[in-house]
Tab-separated table of C-alpha atoms in Angstrom:
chain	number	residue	atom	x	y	z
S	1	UNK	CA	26.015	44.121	11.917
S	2	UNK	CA	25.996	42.402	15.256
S	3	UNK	CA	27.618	38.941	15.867
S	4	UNK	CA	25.887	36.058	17.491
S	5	UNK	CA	27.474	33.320	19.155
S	6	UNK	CA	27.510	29.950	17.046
S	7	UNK	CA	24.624	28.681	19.247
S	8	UNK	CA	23.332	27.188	16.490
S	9	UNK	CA	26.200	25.306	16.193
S	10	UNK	CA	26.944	24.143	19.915
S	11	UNK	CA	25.826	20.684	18.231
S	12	UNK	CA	29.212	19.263	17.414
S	13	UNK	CA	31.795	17.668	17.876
S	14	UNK	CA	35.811	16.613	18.130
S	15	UNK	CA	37.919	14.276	16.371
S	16	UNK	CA	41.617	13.432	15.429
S	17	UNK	CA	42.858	11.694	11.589
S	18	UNK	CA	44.849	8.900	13.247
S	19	UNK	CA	45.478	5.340	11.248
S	20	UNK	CA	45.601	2.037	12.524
S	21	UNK	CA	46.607	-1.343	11.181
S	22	UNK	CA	47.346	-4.675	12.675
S	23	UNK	CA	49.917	-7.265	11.784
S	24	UNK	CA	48.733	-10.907	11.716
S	25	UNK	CA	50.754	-13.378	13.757
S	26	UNK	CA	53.218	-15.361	11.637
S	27	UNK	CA	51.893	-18.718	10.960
S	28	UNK	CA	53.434	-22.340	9.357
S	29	UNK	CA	52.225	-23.918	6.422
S	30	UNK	CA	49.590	-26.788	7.157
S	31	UNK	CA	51.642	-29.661	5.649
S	32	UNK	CA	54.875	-28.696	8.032
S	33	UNK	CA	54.456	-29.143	11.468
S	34	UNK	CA	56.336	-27.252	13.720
S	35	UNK	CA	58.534	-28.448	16.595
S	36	UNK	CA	57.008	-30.231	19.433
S	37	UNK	CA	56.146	-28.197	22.248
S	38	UNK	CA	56.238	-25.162	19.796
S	39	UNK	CA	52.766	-24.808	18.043
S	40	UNK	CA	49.969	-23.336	19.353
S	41	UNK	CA	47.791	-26.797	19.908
S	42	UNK	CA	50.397	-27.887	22.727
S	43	UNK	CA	50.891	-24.728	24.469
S	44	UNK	CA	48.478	-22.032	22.977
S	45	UNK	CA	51.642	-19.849	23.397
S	46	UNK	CA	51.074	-18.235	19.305
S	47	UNK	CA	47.371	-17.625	20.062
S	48	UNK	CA	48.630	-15.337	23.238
S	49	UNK	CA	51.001	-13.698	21.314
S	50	UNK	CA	48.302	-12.921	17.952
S	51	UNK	CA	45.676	-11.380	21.125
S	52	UNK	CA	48.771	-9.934	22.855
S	53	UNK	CA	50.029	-8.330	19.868
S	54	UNK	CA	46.192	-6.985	18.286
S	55	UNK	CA	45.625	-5.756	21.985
S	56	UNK	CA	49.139	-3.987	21.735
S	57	UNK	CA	48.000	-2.489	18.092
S	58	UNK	CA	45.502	-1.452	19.131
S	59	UNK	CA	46.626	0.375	22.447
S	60	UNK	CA	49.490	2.187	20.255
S	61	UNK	CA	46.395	3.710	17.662
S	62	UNK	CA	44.727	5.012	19.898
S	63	UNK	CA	44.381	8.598	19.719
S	64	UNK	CA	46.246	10.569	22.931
S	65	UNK	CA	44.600	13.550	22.724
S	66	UNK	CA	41.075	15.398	21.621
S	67	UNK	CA	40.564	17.142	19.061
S	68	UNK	CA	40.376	20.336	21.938
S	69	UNK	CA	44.060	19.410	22.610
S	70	UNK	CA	43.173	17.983	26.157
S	71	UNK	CA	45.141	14.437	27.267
S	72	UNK	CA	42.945	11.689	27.712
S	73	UNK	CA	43.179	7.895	28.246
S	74	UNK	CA	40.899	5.968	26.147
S	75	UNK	CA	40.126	2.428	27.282
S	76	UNK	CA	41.031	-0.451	25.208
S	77	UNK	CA	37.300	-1.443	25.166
S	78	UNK	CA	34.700	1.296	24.428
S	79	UNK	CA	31.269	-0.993	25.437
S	80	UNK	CA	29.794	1.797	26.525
S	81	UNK	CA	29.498	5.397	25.241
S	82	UNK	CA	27.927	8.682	26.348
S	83	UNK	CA	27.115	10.881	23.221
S	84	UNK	CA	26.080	14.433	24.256
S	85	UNK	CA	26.273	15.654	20.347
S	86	UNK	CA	23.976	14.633	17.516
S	87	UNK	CA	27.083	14.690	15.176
S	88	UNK	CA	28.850	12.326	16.921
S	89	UNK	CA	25.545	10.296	17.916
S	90	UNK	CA	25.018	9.559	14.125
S	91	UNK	CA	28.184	8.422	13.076
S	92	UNK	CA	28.345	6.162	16.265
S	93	UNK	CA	24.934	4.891	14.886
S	94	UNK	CA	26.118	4.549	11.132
S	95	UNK	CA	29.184	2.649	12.792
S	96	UNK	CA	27.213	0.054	13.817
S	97	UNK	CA	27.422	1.058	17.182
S	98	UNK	CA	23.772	2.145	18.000
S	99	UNK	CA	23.658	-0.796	20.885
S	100	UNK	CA	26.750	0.668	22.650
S	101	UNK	CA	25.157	4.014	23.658
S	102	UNK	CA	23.998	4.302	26.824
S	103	UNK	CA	23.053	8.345	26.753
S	104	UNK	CA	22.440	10.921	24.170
S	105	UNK	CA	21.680	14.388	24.336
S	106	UNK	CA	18.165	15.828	23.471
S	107	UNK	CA	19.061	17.022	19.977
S	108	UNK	CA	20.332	13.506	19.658
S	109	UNK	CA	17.563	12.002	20.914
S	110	UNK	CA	14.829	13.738	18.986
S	111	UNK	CA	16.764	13.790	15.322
S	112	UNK	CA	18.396	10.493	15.347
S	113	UNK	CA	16.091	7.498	14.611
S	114	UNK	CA	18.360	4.334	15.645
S	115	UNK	CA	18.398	5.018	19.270
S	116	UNK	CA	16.685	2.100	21.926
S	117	UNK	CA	13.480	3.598	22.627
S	118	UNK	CA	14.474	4.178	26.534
S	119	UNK	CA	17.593	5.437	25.993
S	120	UNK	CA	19.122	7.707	28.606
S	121	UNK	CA	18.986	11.728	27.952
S	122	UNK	CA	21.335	14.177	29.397
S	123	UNK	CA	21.970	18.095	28.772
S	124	UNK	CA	25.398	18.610	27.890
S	125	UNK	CA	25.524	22.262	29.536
S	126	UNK	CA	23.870	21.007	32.594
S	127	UNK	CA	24.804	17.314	32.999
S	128	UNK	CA	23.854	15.268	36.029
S	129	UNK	CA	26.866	13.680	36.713
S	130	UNK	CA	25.447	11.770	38.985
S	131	UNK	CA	23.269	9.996	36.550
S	132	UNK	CA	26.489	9.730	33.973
S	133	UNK	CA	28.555	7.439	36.776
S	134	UNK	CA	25.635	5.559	37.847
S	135	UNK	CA	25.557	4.230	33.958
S	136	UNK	CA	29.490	3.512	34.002
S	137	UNK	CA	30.737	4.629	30.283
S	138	UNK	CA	33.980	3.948	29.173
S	139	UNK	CA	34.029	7.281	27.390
S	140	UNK	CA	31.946	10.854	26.733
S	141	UNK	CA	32.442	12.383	24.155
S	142	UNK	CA	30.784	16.298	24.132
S	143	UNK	CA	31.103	19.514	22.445
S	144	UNK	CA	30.702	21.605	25.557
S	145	UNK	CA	32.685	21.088	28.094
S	146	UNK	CA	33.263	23.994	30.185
S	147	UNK	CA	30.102	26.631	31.751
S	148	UNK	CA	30.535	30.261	31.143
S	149	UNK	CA	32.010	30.649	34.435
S	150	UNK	CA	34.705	28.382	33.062
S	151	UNK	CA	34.075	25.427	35.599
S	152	UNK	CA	34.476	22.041	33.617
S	153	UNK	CA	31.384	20.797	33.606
S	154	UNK	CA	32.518	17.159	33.841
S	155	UNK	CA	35.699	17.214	36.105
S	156	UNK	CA	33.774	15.114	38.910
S	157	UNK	CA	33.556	12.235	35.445
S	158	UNK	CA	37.084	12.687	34.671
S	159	UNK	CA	38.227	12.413	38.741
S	160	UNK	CA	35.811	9.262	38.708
S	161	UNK	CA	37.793	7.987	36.281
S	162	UNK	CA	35.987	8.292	33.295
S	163	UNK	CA	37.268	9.028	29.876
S	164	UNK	CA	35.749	12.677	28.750
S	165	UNK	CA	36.985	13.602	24.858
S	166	UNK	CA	35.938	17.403	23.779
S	167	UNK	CA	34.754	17.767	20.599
S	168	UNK	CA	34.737	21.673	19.886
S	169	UNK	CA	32.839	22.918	17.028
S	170	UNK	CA	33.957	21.906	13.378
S	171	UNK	CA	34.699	25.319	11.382
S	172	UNK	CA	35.850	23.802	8.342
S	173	UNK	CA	35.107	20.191	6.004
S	174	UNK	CA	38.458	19.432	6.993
S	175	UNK	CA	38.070	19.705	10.609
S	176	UNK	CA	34.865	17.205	10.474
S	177	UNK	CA	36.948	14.884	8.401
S	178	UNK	CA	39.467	15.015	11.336
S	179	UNK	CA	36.241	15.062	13.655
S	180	UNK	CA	35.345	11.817	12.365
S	181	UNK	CA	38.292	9.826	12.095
S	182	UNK	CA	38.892	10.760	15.722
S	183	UNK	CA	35.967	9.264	16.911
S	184	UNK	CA	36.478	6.038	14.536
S	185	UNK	CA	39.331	5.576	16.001
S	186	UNK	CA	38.286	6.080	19.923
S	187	UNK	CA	36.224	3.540	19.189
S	188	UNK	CA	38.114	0.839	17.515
S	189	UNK	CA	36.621	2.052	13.829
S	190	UNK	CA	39.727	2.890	12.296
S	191	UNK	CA	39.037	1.248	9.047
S	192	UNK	CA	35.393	2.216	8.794
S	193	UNK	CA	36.742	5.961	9.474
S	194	UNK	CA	39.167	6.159	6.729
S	195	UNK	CA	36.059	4.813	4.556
S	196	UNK	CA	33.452	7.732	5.467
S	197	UNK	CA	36.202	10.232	4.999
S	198	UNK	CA	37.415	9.119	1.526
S	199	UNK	CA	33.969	9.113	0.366
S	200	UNK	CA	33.179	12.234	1.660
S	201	UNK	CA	36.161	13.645	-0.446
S	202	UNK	CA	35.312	11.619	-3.473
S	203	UNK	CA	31.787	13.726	-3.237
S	204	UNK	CA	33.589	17.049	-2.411
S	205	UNK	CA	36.194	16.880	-5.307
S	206	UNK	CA	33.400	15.526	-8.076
S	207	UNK	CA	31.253	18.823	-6.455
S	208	UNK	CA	33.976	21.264	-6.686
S	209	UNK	CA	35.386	20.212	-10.014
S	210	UNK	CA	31.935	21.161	-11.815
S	211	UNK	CA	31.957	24.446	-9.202
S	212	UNK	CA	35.054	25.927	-10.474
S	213	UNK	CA	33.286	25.592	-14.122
S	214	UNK	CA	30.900	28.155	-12.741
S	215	UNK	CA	31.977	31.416	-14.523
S	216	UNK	CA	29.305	34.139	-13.140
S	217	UNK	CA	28.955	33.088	-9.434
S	218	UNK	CA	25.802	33.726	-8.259
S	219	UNK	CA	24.955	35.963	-4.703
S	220	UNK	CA	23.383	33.740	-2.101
S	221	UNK	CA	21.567	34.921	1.461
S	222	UNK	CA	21.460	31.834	3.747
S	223	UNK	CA	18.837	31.960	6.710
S	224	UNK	CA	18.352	30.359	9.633
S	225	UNK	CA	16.109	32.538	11.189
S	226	UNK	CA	13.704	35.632	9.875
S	227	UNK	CA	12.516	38.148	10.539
S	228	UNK	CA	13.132	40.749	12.672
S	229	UNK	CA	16.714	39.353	13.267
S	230	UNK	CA	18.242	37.072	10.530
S	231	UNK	CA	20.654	34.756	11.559
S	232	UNK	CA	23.080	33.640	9.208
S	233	UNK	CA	27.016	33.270	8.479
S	234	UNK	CA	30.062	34.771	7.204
S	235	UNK	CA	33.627	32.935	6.404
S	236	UNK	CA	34.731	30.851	9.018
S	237	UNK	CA	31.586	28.392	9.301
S	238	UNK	CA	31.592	25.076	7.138
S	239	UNK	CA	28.683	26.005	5.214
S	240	UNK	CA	30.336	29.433	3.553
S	241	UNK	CA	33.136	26.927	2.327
S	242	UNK	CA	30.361	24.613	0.839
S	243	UNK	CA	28.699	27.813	-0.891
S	244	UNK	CA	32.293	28.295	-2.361
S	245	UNK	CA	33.119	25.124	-3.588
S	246	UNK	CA	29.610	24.854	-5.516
S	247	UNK	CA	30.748	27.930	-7.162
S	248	UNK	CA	28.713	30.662	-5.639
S	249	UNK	CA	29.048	33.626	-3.487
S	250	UNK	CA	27.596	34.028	0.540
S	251	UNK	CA	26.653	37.849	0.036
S	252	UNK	CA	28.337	38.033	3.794
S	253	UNK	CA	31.483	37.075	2.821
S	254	UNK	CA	32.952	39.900	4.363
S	255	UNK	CA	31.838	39.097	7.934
S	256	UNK	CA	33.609	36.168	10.279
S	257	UNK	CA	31.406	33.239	12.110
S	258	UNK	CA	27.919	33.426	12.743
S	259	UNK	CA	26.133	37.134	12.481
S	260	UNK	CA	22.737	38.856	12.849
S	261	UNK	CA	21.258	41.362	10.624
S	262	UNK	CA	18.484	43.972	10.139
S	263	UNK	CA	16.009	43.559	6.997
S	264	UNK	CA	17.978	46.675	5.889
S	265	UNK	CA	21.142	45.175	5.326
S	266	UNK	CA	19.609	41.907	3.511
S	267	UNK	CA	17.461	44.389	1.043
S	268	UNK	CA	20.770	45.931	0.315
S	269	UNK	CA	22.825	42.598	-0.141
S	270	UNK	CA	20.198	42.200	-3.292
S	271	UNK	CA	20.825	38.244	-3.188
S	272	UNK	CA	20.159	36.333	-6.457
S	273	UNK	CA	19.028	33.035	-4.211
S	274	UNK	CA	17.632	32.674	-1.205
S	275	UNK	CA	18.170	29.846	1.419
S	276	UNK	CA	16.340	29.330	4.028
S	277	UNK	CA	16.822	26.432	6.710
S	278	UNK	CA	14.453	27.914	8.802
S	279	UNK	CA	11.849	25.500	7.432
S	280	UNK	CA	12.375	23.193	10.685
S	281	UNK	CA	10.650	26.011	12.620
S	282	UNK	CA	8.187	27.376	10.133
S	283	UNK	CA	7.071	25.157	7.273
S	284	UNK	CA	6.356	28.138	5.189
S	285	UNK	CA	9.163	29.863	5.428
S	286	UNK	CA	9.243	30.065	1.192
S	287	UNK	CA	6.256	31.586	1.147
S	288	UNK	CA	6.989	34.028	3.874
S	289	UNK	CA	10.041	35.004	2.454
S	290	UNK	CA	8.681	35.109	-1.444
S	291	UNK	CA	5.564	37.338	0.563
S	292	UNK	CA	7.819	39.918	2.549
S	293	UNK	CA	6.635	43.147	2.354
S	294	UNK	CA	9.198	45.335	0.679
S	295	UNK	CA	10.607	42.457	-0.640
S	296	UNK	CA	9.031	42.001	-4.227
S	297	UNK	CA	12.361	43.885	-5.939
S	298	UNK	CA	14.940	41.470	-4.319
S	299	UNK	CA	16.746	39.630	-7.312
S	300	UNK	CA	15.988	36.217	-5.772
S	301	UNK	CA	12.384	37.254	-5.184
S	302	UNK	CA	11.510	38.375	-8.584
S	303	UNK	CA	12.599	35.008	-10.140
S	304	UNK	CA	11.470	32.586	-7.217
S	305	UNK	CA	14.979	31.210	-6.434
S	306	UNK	CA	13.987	31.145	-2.874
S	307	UNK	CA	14.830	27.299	-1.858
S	308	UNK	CA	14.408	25.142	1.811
S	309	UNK	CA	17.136	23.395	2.888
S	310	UNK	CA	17.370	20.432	5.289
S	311	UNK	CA	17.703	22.280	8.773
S	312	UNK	CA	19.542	19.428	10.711
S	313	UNK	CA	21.187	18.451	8.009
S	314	UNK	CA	22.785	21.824	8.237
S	315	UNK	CA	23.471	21.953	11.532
S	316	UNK	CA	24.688	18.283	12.315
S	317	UNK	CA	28.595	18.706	11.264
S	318	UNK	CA	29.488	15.043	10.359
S	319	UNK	CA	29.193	12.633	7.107
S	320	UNK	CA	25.714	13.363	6.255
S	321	UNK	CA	26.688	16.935	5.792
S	322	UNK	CA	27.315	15.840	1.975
S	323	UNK	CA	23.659	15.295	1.784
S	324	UNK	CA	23.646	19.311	2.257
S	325	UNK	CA	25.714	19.781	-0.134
S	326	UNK	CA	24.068	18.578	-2.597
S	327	UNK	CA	20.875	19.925	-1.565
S	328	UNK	CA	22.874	23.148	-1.844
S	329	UNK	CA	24.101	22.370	-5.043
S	330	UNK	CA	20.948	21.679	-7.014
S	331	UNK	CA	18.952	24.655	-5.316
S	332	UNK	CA	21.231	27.269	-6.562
S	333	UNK	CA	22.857	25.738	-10.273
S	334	UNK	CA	19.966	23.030	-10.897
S	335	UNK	CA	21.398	22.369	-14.203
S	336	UNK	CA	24.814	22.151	-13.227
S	337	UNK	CA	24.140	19.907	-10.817
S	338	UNK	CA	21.570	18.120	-12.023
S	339	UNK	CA	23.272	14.595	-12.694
S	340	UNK	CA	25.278	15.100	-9.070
């Protein structure tokens, strides 16, 4: 079986679980005034301090690294933000920061829907950096930061001064958990962060608690690409641990990261579901699939358990990967899952 590079995956993104909390500046009862020349309407010396010491809060929560291990310097103020990964582009967006972003990538630009009409576009594996100083962003956050030769792609940004955080790609739920409390925090969404991420594991646990009731785990084939080649994964990507947690089986357990194989090896695997994402590319990929010559004496052929599944969804590693899940979910144990 021949491995493939996670192309499929160079969408995505780096983050680090940091928390942050502020302290409110000590303040006197209405009714008991304080010592002249002490309260903040004579010399606005306890406003200062309440700014100084948010501002100083702030500073110290700030995370000091990405989630590649690289040092960085984050700016107090994050006005302005490149995002060169649709991952990080729509939890910017569900942040409420939509107005801040001054550049996406393509993938960003074409999947997420709350982008300004004229946004700026720029490839992440061939950025003009050129165009990226001329719109002055306080930080860049991408998943793919160095070219094959291994020449950092954005050290001319970083030398101008500019804060570039790496992002690699998330491998686990865990690591786009971390993903997206890092960015939270970059961006002064601490709070909001902690929120996405404890929902997301209030939808994981309620998931895997009915999963481990599943006693006969079914065998499941996940595409992302046909015929001749199939593209699809083994353990090490996020979506083999979702398959696990819903209480099934990936019938390539045995291989690591992303892998291609030959029709042979899928007729042999004998799934009892099918899932195919490649519906983004061919809208009847069900019907192809249910229609393969050769085919008709697969398990999941026979009884039609050949299901679509969200492609970008998929392949977008951040909050909205729950909605997968549960797409996941109710394609392969429908009446398991049926109330989730």
């Amino acid at each position: 079986m021949k491995k493939s590079s996670a192309v499929l995956l160079a969408v995505w993104l780096l983050f680090s679980l940091t928390a942050c909390g502020s302290t409110p500046a000590s303040t006197k009862p209405a009714d008991s005034p304080a010592p002249a020349g002490s309260s903040a309407e004579s010399d606005g010396t306890e406003g200062r301090t309440s700014l100084e010491s948010e501002a100083e809060t702030l500073a110290s929560t700030l995370p000091g690294i990405d989630r590649a291990g690289n040092e960085i310097a984050i700016p107090k103020e994050t006005n302005k933000i490149v995002s060169l990964t649709p991952a990080v582009t729509g939890l910017l967006c569900d942040l409420g920061l939509s107005g801040r972003i001054v550049c996406v990538d393509p993938d960003s630009r074409e999947t997420i829907k709350d982008l300004e009409a004229d946004i700026a576009v720029c490839d992440p594996l061939s950025p003009d950096i050129p165009k990226l100083l001329s719109l002055a962003p306080d930080i860049v956050f991408t998943d793919a930061p160095m070219a094959p030769s291994g020449q950092n792609l954005y050290q001319a940004a970083v030398e101008a001064g500019i804060c570039v955080a790496e992002i690699p790609p998330s491998h686990t739920l865990g690591n786009i958990e971390d993903d997206i409390q890092f960015v939270a925090d970059c961006v002064g969404k601490t709070m909001e962060g902690e929120t996405i991420v404890a929902d997301m594991e209030i939808d994981i646990q309620k998931t895997a608690s009915i999963g481990r009731t599943i006693s006969d785990p079914k065998t499941v084939l996940f595409e992302f690409s046909g015929l001749p080649s199939i593209q699809s994964f083994g353990t090490g990507v996020y979506l083999n641990e979702m398959l696990e947690i819903i209480g099934a089986k990936n019938v390539l357990a045995q291989e690591i990261g992303w892998v291609s194989l030959e029709e042979e090896q899928a007729l042999e695997a004998n799934p009892d579901v099918i899932l195919t994402a490649c519906a983004g590319q061919d809208a009847d990929a069900v019907e192809e699939i249910l229609n393969r010559p050769g085919w008709e004496n697969i398990t999941a052929v026979q009884n039609l358990e050949v299901h679509a599944i969200d492609r970008s969804g998929c392949l977008i590693p951040n909050q909205h990967i729950i909605g997968t899940f549960h797409e996941m979910a109710a394609a392969v144990y429908p009446q398991d899952y049926h109330d989730n």
